[in-house]
Structure formats: structure tokens, C-alpha cells
Coordinates of C-alpha atoms and ligand atoms in Angstrom, one line a residue:
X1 CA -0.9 100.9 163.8
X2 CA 2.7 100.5 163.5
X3 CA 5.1 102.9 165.8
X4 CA 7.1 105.2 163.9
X5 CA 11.1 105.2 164.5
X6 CA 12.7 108.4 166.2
X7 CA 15.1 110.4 163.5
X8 CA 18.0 109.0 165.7
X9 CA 18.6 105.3 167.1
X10 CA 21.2 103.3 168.6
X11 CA 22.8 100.8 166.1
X12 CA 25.2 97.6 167.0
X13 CA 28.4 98.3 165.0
X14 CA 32.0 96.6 164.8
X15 CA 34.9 97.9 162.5
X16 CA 35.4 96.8 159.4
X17 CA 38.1 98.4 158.3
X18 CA 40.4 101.3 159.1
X19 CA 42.3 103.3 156.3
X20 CA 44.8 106.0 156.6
X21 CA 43.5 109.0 154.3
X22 CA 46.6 110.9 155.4
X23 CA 48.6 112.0 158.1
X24 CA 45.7 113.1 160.5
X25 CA 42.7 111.9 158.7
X26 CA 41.6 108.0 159.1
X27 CA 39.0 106.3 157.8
X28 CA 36.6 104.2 159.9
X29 CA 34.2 101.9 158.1
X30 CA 32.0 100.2 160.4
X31 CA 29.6 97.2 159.6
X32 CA 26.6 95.7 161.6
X33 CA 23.1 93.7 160.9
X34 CA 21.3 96.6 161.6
X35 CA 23.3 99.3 159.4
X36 CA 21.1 98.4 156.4
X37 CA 18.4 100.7 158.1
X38 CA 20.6 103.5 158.2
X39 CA 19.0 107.0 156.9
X40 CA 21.4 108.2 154.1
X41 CA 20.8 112.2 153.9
X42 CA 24.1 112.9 153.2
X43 CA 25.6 116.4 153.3
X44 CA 26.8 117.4 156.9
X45 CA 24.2 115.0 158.7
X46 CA 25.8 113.9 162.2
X47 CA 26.0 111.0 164.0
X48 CA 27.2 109.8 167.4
X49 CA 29.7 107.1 168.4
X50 CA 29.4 105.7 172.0
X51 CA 33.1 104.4 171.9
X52 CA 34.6 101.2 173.8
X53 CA 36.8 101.6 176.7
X54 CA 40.7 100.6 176.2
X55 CA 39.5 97.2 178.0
X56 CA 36.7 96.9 175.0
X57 CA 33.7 97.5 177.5
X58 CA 30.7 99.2 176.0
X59 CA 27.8 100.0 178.1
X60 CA 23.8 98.3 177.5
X61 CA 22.2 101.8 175.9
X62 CA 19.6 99.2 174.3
X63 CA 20.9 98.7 170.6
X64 CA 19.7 95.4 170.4
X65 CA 16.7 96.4 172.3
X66 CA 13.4 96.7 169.5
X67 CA 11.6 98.6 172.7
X68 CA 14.5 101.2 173.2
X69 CA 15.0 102.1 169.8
X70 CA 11.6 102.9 169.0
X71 CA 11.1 104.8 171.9
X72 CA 14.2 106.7 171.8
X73 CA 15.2 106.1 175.1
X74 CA 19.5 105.1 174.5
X75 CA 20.4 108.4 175.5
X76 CA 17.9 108.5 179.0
X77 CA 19.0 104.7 179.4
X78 CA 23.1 106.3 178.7
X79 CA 22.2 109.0 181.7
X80 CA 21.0 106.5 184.1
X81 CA 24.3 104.5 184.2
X82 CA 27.1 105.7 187.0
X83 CA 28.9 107.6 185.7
X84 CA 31.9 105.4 185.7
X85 CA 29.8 103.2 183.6
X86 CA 28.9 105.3 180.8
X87 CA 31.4 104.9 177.8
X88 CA 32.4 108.4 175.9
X89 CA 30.2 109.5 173.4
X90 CA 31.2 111.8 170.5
X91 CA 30.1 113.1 167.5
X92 CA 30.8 112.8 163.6
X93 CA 29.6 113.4 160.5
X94 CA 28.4 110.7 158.1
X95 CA 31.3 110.6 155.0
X96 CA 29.5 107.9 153.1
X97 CA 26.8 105.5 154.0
X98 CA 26.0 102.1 151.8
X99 CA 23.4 100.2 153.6
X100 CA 22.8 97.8 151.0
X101 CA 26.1 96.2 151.9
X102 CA 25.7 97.3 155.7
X103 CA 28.7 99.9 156.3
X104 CA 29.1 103.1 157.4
X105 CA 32.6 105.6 156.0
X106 CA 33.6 108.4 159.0
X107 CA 36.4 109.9 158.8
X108 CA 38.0 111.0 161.8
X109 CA 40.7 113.6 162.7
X110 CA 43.6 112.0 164.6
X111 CA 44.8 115.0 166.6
X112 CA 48.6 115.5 166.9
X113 CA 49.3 114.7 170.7
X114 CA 49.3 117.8 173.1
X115 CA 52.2 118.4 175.8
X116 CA 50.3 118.1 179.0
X117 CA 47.1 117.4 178.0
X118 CA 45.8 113.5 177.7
X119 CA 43.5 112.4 174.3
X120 CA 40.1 112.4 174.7
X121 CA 38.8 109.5 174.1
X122 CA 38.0 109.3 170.7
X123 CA 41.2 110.3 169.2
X124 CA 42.6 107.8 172.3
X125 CA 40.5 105.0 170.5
X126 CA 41.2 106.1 166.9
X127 CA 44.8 104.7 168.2
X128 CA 44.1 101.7 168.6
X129 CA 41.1 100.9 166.5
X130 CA 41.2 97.7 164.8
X131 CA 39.1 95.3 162.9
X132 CA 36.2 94.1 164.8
X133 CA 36.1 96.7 167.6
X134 CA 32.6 96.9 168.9
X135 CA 31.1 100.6 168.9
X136 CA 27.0 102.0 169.0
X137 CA 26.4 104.4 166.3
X138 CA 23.9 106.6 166.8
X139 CA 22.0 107.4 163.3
X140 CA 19.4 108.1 161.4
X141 CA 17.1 105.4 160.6
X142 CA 15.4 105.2 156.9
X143 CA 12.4 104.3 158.6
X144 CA 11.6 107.7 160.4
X145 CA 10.0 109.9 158.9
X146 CA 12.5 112.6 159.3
X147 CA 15.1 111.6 157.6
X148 CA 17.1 115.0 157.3
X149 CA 17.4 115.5 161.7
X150 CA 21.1 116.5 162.1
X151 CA 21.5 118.5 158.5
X152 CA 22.7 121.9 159.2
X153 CA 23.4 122.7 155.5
X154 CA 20.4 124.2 154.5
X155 CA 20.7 127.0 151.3
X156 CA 17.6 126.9 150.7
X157 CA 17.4 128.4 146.9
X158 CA 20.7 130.2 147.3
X159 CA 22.9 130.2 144.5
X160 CA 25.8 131.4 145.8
X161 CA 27.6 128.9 148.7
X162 CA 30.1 129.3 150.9
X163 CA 31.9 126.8 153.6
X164 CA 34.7 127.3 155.8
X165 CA 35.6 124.7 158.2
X166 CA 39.1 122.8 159.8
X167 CA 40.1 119.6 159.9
X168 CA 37.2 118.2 161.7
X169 CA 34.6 119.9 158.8
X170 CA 36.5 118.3 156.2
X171 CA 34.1 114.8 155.8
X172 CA 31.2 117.2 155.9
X173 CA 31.9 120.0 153.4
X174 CA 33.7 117.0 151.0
X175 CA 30.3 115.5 151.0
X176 CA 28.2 118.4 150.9
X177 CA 30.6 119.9 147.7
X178 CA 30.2 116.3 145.8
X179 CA 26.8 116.7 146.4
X180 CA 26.0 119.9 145.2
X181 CA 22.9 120.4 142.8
X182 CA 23.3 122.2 138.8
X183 CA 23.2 126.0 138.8
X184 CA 25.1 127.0 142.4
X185 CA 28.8 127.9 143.1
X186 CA 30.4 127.4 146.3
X187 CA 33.6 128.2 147.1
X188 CA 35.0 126.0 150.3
X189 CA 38.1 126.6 152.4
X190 CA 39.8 123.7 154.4
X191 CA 42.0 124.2 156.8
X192 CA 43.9 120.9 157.5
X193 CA 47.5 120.2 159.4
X194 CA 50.0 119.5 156.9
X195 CA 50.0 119.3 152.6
X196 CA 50.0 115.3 153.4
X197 CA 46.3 115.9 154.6
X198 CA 45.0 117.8 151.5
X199 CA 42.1 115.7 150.0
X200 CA 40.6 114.4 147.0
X201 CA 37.5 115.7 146.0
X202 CA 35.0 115.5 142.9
X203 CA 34.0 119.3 142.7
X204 CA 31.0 119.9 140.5
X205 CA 30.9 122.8 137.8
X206 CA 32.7 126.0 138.6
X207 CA 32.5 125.2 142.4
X208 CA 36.1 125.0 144.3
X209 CA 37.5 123.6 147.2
X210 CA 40.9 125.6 148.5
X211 CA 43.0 123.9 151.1
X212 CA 45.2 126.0 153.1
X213 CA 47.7 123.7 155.4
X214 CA 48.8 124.9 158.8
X215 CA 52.8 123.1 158.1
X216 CA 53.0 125.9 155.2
X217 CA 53.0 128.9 157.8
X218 CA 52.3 131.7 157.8
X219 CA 53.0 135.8 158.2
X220 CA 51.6 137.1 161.5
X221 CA 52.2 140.5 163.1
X222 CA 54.9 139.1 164.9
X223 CA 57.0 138.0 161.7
X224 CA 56.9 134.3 159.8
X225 CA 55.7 131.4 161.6
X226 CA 56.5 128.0 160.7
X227 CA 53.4 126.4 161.9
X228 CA 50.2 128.4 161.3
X229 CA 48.0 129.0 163.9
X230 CA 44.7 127.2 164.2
X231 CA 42.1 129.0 161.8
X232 CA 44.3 131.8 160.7
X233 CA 45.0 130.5 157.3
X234 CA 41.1 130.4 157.3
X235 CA 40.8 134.0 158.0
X236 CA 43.2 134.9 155.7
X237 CA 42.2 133.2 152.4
X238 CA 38.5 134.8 153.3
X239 CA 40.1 138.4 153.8
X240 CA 41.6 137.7 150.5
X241 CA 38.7 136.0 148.9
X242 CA 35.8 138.5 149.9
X243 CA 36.4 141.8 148.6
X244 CA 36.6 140.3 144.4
X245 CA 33.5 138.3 145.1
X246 CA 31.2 140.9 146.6
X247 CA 28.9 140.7 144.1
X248 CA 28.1 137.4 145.2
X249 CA 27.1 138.5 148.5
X250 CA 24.4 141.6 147.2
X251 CA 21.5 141.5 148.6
X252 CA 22.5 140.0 151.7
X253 CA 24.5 142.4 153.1
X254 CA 22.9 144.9 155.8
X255 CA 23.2 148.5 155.4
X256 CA 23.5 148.1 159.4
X257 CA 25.4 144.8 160.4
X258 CA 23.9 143.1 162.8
X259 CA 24.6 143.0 166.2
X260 CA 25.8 140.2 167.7
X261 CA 25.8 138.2 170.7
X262 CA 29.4 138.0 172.9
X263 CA 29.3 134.1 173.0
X264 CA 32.0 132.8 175.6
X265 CA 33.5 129.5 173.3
X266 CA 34.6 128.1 176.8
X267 CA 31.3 128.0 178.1
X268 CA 28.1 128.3 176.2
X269 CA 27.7 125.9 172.5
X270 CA 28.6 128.3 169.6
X271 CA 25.8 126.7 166.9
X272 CA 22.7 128.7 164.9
X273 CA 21.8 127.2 161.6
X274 CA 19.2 129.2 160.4
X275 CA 16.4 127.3 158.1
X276 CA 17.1 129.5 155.1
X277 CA 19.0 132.6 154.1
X278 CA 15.5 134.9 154.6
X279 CA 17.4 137.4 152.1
X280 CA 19.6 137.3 148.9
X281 CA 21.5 134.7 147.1
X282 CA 24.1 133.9 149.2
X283 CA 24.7 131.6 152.4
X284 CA 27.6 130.5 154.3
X285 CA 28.2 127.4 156.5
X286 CA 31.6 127.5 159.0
X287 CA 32.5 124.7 161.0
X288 CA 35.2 123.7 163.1
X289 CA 37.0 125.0 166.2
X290 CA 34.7 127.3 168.4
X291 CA 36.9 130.1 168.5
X292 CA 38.2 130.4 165.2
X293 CA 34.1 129.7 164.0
X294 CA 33.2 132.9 166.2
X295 CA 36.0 134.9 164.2
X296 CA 35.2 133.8 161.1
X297 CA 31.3 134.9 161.9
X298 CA 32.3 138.3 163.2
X299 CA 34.1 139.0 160.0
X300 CA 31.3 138.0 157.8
X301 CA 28.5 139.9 159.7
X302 CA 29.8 142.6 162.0
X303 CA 32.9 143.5 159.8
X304 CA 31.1 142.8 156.0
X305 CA 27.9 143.1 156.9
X306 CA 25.9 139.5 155.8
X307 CA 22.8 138.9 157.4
X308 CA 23.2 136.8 160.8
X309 CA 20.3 134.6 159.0
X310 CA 22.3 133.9 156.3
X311 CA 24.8 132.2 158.2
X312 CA 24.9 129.3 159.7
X313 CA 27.6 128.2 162.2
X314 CA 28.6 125.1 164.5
X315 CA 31.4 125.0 166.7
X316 CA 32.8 121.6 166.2
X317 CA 35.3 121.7 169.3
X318 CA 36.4 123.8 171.4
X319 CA 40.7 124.0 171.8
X320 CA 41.9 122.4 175.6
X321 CA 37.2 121.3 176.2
X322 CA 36.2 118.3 176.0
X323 CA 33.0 117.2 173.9
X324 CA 29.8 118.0 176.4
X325 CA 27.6 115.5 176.9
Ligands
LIG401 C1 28.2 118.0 164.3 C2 29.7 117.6 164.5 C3 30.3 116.9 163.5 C4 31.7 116.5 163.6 N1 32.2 115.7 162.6 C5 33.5 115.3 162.8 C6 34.1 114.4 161.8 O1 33.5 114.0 160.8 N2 35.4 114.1 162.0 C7 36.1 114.5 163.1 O2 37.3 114.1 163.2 N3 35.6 115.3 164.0 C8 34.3 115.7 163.9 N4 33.7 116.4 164.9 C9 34.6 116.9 166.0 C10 34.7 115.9 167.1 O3 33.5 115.5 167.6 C11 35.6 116.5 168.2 O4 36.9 116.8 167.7 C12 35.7 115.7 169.4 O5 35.9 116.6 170.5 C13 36.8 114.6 169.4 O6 36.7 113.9 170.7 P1 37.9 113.5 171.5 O7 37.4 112.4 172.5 O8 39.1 113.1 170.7 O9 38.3 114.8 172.3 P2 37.5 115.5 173.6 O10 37.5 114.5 174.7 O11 36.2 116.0 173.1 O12 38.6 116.6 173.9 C14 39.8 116.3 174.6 C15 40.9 117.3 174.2 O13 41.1 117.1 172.8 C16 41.0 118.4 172.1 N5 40.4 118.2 170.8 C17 39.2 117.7 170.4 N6 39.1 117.7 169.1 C18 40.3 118.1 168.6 C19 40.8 118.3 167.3 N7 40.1 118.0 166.2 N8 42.1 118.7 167.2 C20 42.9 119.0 168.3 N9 42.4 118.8 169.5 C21 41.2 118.4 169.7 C22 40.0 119.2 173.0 O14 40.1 120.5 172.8 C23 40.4 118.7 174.4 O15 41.5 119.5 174.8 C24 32.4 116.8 164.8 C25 31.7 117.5 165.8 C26 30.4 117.9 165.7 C27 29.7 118.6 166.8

């Protein structure tokens, strides 16, 4: 009897071409033999990039290995290098996938350098990437039979959507909002660096998608500032949104909100997506930096009252952490 394939696999990949979307948002489309297997679920699903070294080293995980892939084994085989051997691994969300012709869109966030702090290494390799860089992607395969591992949009029948993310949620919310089925609304806030980054995206129906850009400011307790604050415009523009679409929300608000856990950000992974909103016809999906996610959560279930099981919620990143492996 044949082996089944593992949701996830190692693919051989090299970049086919790099586009500048904007200021801070590029474009990767990478290409390999292999890549006409790859699973294409769409919506938020994730994938992982084991990325080269400046020196263009990549580490054996087994991509070209039949044995490996089927067993699932690149990550154990990524664990048993020395450490000084194993290349960074990261992870992305799948913007568009075309395996017919073999390529792969992600679109990655090119993070304005930080005084005293180095780039991690993807946004260090986003630098520099150019045509024909090797990577591994690590993907769905068409083959498996669970072709939906790594989708944490699930609304189940909800009719009323809601996504909030930064920078870094923009490839996923873009494709979940182009994607959306007849008969729902969702409303989506990005929060992205400057007006430059603001996106183009089909929007279906009576669904909208409101950008809010850090470069246009914003008023704080402590007066104007020129430069928003990471995730405030977020919270703001759902303070502002909330209160006139209420109705949207009956039935899954709590006459008790629901307690919830202190999560520290700088220590434990901030991530729950529930299978499907249990009550009601609303769910809401927030992505992005751990901290301002957490915020965002608290004001939707402690301070309005939506039940924590109609929420999901992935911290992305955490601001001044690297990615854990
Ligand atoms: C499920 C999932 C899907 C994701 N999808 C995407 C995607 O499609 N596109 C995308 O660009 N990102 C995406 N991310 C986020 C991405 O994985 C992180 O931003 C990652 O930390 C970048 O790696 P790095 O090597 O540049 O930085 P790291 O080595 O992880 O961190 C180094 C330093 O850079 C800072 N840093 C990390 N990310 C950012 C950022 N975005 N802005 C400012 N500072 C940052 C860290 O706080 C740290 O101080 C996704 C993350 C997850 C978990």
C-alpha cells in the first residue's frame, strides 16, 4: 500500500523573482521541480522557510530525500545538526500558490532597521535576495490527506468576520478577504508602516478592508505623535468601529466576559484558534505583534464581552524576540 505524505514537507526551492510591493512589503516568488506538489489551501495557511546563510550555505534537512519527506523527519534531521550548522528557519504565510507552473508568491515584511538591535535573519536575507538563491520551503503537499494543516481561519458558518492584524498579517488577511465565500461581511483592519505600503485588494460584496498607516500619526495621551505606535492605530479604528456594529456581534457576547489568562508575550506563544465560534454569528481572527494581539483580545473579550471561543489569535512576533524554534 502506498505511504501517505505528512501535511508538511521539505521542498527544494530557488528565487525566481523578487518584487517591491512597497516600501516594506517584497514579494518573493520562488520556483522548484518539486513545487508542483504543493497543497494550495489558501487563506492564512503557513509555511516555513529554512533560509541560506550570507555565504549561501543551506543545511541537508532531506528535501531531496523521498525517505525523509514521507516520514516527516526534516525538522528531527534540522535538530540533530550543531547548532552552528542549522540555518534560520522562519515562518510565512502562503500569498499565492500556482503549482502548475511550479512557483510559490510570499510576501515578506522588510522591517525598517532598529538602532542597536541586528536583523534577524530573514529580514537580513530579504536584503540581499536575488534570483536564484537556494531556500527549503516547508509546505503543504497535495498529496496528504490533510491538506488544510496550518489554517487558523476557521468561521465556521459565521456570517459576520472580523480580522485585525499588522504588517506581517497583511499576505494572510489579503488572501483570506479575496477569498471570502457569498453571504458573509468582514470588515479587516491593516495596520502597515507608511501610506506607500497600503495594498491592493479585490474585496468581495459589502466586505472592507481599512488600512490605518503608522507615518500618519497619531493622538496619544501625551499629545500628537508623528509616528504611530505599533498597533495603536489598530486599537483605535476597533474602538471606533465596535460600538455602531454591535449588532453584528449578538449572540456572542457574554453576559459575564470571560476570564482570561495573563499570558507573558516575552515568554510563553500567544496563539488559540478555536475550531469554530461555538455561539453566534460572529468570529474574529487578530494577527500580528504579540503584544498589541493580547490588547486587541482583551478589548474584544474582557472589555466587550465576545466569547474567548469566538476568537482566534496568533502572535506573529514578538517586538526586540526572535522567531523560536
Ligand atoms: C503563522 C505566521 C505567519 C507569518 N506570515 C508572515 C508573512 O506572510 N509575512 C511576513 O513578513 N511575516 C510573517 N510572519 C512573521 C515573521 O515570521 C516574523 O516577523 C519573523 O520574526 C521574521 O524573522 P526575522 O528573522 O526577520 O526576525 P527574528 O530573528 O525572528 O527577530 C529579530 C528581531 O527582529 C524583530 N522583528 C521580527 N519581525 C519583525 C517585524 N515584522 N517588524 C519589526 N521587527 C521585527 C524581532 O522583534 C527581533 O527583535 C508570520 C509569522 C507566523 C507565526
Amino acid at each position: 500500500m502506498a505511504r501517505a505524505y505528512p501535511a508538511y514537507r521539505p521542498y527544494e526551492a530557488v528565487v525566481q523573482r523578487v518584487l517591491r510591493l512597497s516600501p516594506h512589503l517584497v514579494r518573493v516568488t520562488f520556483t522548484g521541480e518539486d513545487l508542483g506538489c504543493l497543497g494550495t489551501a489558501g487563506l492564512d495557511q503557513r509555511i516555513k522557510l529554512v533560509l541560506p546563510t550570507p555565504d549561501g550555505r543551506l543545511c541537508d534537512v532531506g528535501a531531496d530525500d523521498h525517505e525523509t519527506i514521507l516520514a516527516g523527519t526534516w525538522y528531527a534531521r534540522w535538530r540533530a545538526l550543531p547548532e552552528a550548522e542549522r540555518n534560520p528557519v522562519r515562518t510565512y504565510t502562503v500569498r499565492a500558490a500556482r503549482p502548475e507552473r511550479r512557483e510559490l508568491d510570499v510576501d515578506m515584511v522588510l522591517h525598517d532597521p532598529h538602532p542597536g538591535r541586528p536583523d534577524g535573519p530573514a529580514a537580513a536575507w530579504l536584503r540581499r535576495a536575488a534570483v536564484g538563491d537556494r531556500v527549503v520551503v516547508v509546505g503543504p503537499d497535495a498529496r496528504s490527506a490533510d491538506r488544510t494543516a496550518g489554517i487558523d481561519w476557521r468561521p465556521g458558518s459565521a456570517r459576520h468576520l472580523l480580522l485585525v492584524g499588522d504588517e506581517t498579517a497583511a499576505p494572510a488577511i489579503c488572501s483570506i478577504v479575496e477569498s471570502l465565500r457569498p453571504g458573509v461581511t468582514a470588515q479587516a483592519f491593516v495596520e502597515v508602516p507608511t501610506g506607500a505600503d497600503i495594498l491592493n485588494v479585490m474585496v468581495p460584496g459589502r466586505s472592507q478592508v481599512t488600512w490605518v498607516a503608522r507615518d500618519a500619526g497619531c493622538v496619544t495621551a501625551q499629545g500628537f505623535q508623528a509616528v504611530a505606535p505599533h498597533g495603536l492605530l489598530l486599537q483605535q479604528a476597533l474602538a471606533a468601529w465596535l460600538p455602531r456594529h454591535m449588532s453584528h456581534l449578538a449572540g456572542a457576547v457574554r453576559p459575564t466576559p470571560d476570564e482570561l489568562d495573563d499570558v507573558d508575550v516575552d515568554t510563553e506563544l500567544l496563539w488559540d484558534a478555536p475550531l469554530d465560534p461555538t455561539t453566534g454569528d460572529f468570529y474574529a481572527w487578530i494577527a500580528g505583534e504579540a503584544g498589541v494581539v493580547r490588547s486587541l483580545r482583551r478589548f474584544l473579550v474582557s472589555d466587550v464581552g465576545v466569547d474567548r471561543r469566538n476568537v482566534a489569535f496568533m502572535g506573529y512576533w514578538r517586538q526586540g524576540r526572535a522567531e523560536r524554534q
